[in-house]
């Protein structure tokens, strides 16, 4: 059975790049161009195995989506992507919802590193 990944980013180019990459690697991929769309995907009953989530987006930021997921009891593993380096002010909030800083990757993205991180997170996830 293929693992299903949700990619959430406000940049269409990044969403398309990651979607094509992970499909080519044998994953099923669902995409969202923002937080409301992402939460809607969870609300629709989609079984998502892992979320790749942009940290800084207009409207709902990645941290807001993570908090919303936590509030809904969604324990899907998350890997954050960011182009920002000033994230220290968010670390306390991230830790409060169980996020590990090691699951934060910076843009530009090394796709091989991201793939290894995804495989690692999925191997830890109970089926």
Short mmCIF file of C-alpha atoms in Angstrom, two decimals:
data_model
loop_
_atom_site.label_atom_id
_atom_site.label_comp_id
_atom_site.label_asym_id
_atom_site.label_seq_id
_atom_site.Cartn_x
_atom_site.Cartn_y
_atom_site.Cartn_z
CA UNK A 1 0.00 0.00 0.00
CA UNK A 2 1.30 3.45 -0.93
CA UNK A 3 1.82 6.04 1.79
CA UNK A 4 -0.24 9.19 1.30
CA UNK A 5 1.52 12.53 1.77
CA UNK A 6 -0.20 15.90 2.10
CA UNK A 7 1.91 18.79 0.78
CA UNK A 8 0.85 22.23 2.02
CA UNK A 9 2.54 25.34 0.63
CA UNK A 10 1.33 28.66 -0.76
CA UNK A 11 3.86 28.50 -3.62
CA UNK A 12 2.38 26.56 -6.55
CA UNK A 13 5.84 25.84 -7.98
CA UNK A 14 6.99 24.13 -4.78
CA UNK A 15 3.76 22.16 -4.48
CA UNK A 16 4.10 20.94 -8.07
CA UNK A 17 7.81 20.11 -7.71
CA UNK A 18 7.23 18.09 -4.53
CA UNK A 19 4.09 16.41 -5.90
CA UNK A 20 5.92 15.20 -9.02
CA UNK A 21 8.97 14.11 -7.02
CA UNK A 22 7.01 12.05 -4.49
CA UNK A 23 4.72 10.49 -7.10
CA UNK A 24 7.84 9.42 -9.00
CA UNK A 25 9.14 7.87 -5.75
CA UNK A 26 5.96 5.80 -5.38
CA UNK A 27 3.90 7.88 -2.94
CA UNK A 28 0.30 8.96 -3.23
CA UNK A 29 0.16 12.76 -2.98
CA UNK A 30 -2.55 15.22 -1.97
CA UNK A 31 -1.87 18.96 -2.12
CA UNK A 32 -3.22 22.12 -0.51
CA UNK A 33 -2.33 25.73 -1.26
CA UNK A 34 -3.08 26.96 2.26
CA UNK A 35 -4.20 26.14 5.75
CA UNK A 36 -7.94 26.15 5.25
CA UNK A 37 -7.62 23.76 2.33
CA UNK A 38 -5.32 21.49 4.37
CA UNK A 39 -7.69 21.35 7.35
CA UNK A 40 -10.53 20.63 4.92
CA UNK A 41 -8.62 17.63 3.60
CA UNK A 42 -8.32 16.22 7.12
CA UNK A 43 -12.00 17.00 7.75
CA UNK A 44 -13.04 15.09 4.65
CA UNK A 45 -11.80 11.83 6.15
CA UNK A 46 -8.70 11.47 3.97
CA UNK A 47 -6.18 9.15 5.59
CA UNK A 48 -2.93 11.08 5.45
CA UNK A 49 0.28 9.36 6.55
CA UNK A 50 2.53 12.43 6.65
CA UNK A 51 2.30 16.19 6.10
CA UNK A 52 4.97 18.34 4.47
CA UNK A 53 4.05 21.81 5.67
CA UNK A 54 5.37 25.24 4.75
CA UNK A 55 6.05 27.24 7.88
CA UNK A 56 5.30 30.74 6.61
CA UNK A 57 2.17 31.26 4.51
CA UNK A 58 -0.37 34.06 4.26
CA UNK A 59 -3.40 33.53 6.46
CA UNK A 60 -2.95 30.32 8.42
CA UNK A 61 0.71 29.80 9.14
CA UNK A 62 2.21 26.33 9.46
CA UNK A 63 2.23 26.58 13.27
CA UNK A 64 -1.52 27.40 13.18
CA UNK A 65 -2.21 24.34 11.05
CA UNK A 66 -0.16 22.17 13.41
CA UNK A 67 -2.10 23.53 16.41
CA UNK A 68 -5.40 22.93 14.61
CA UNK A 69 -4.37 19.36 13.82
CA UNK A 70 -3.38 18.82 17.44
CA UNK A 71 -6.70 20.27 18.64
CA UNK A 72 -8.57 17.87 16.36
CA UNK A 73 -6.58 14.94 17.73
CA UNK A 74 -4.74 14.43 14.44
CA UNK A 75 -1.37 12.84 15.19
CA UNK A 76 -0.08 12.69 11.62
CA UNK A 77 3.70 13.27 11.47
CA UNK A 78 4.73 16.67 10.11
CA UNK A 79 7.87 17.90 8.39
CA UNK A 80 8.15 21.68 8.17
CA UNK A 81 9.78 23.50 5.28
CA UNK A 82 10.84 27.11 5.67
CA UNK A 83 12.64 29.86 3.86
CA UNK A 84 12.82 31.81 7.14
CA UNK A 85 15.67 31.61 9.58
CA UNK A 86 14.04 33.66 12.36
CA UNK A 87 12.00 30.82 13.85
CA UNK A 88 13.31 30.92 17.41
CA UNK A 89 10.24 32.87 18.56
CA UNK A 90 8.08 29.89 17.49
CA UNK A 91 10.11 27.10 19.10
CA UNK A 92 8.16 27.12 22.38
CA UNK A 93 4.85 26.86 20.48
CA UNK A 94 6.26 24.09 18.32
CA UNK A 95 7.43 22.11 21.34
CA UNK A 96 4.03 22.57 23.01
CA UNK A 97 2.42 20.51 20.24
CA UNK A 98 5.16 17.88 20.23
CA UNK A 99 7.16 19.12 17.24
CA UNK A 100 10.83 18.17 17.01
CA UNK A 101 13.11 20.87 15.59
CA UNK A 102 14.99 18.19 13.65
CA UNK A 103 11.89 17.91 11.45
CA UNK A 104 12.40 21.42 10.12
CA UNK A 105 14.15 21.71 6.75
CA UNK A 106 15.15 24.94 5.05
CA UNK A 107 14.49 26.03 1.50
CA UNK A 108 15.98 25.58 -1.00
CA UNK A 109 15.11 21.97 -0.39
CA UNK A 110 17.52 19.10 -0.95
CA UNK A 111 15.02 16.54 -2.27
CA UNK A 112 17.17 13.57 -1.27
CA UNK A 113 17.39 14.83 2.33
CA UNK A 114 13.63 15.43 2.37
CA UNK A 115 12.97 11.93 0.99
CA UNK A 116 15.15 10.36 3.71
CA UNK A 117 13.36 12.43 6.37
CA UNK A 118 9.97 11.32 5.01
CA UNK A 119 11.01 7.66 4.95
CA UNK A 120 12.35 7.97 8.50
CA UNK A 121 9.14 9.53 9.82
CA UNK A 122 6.97 6.93 8.08
CA UNK A 123 9.06 4.06 9.44
CA UNK A 124 8.37 5.34 12.99
CA UNK A 125 4.63 5.65 12.39
CA UNK A 126 2.54 2.68 13.55
CA UNK A 127 0.44 1.21 10.73
#
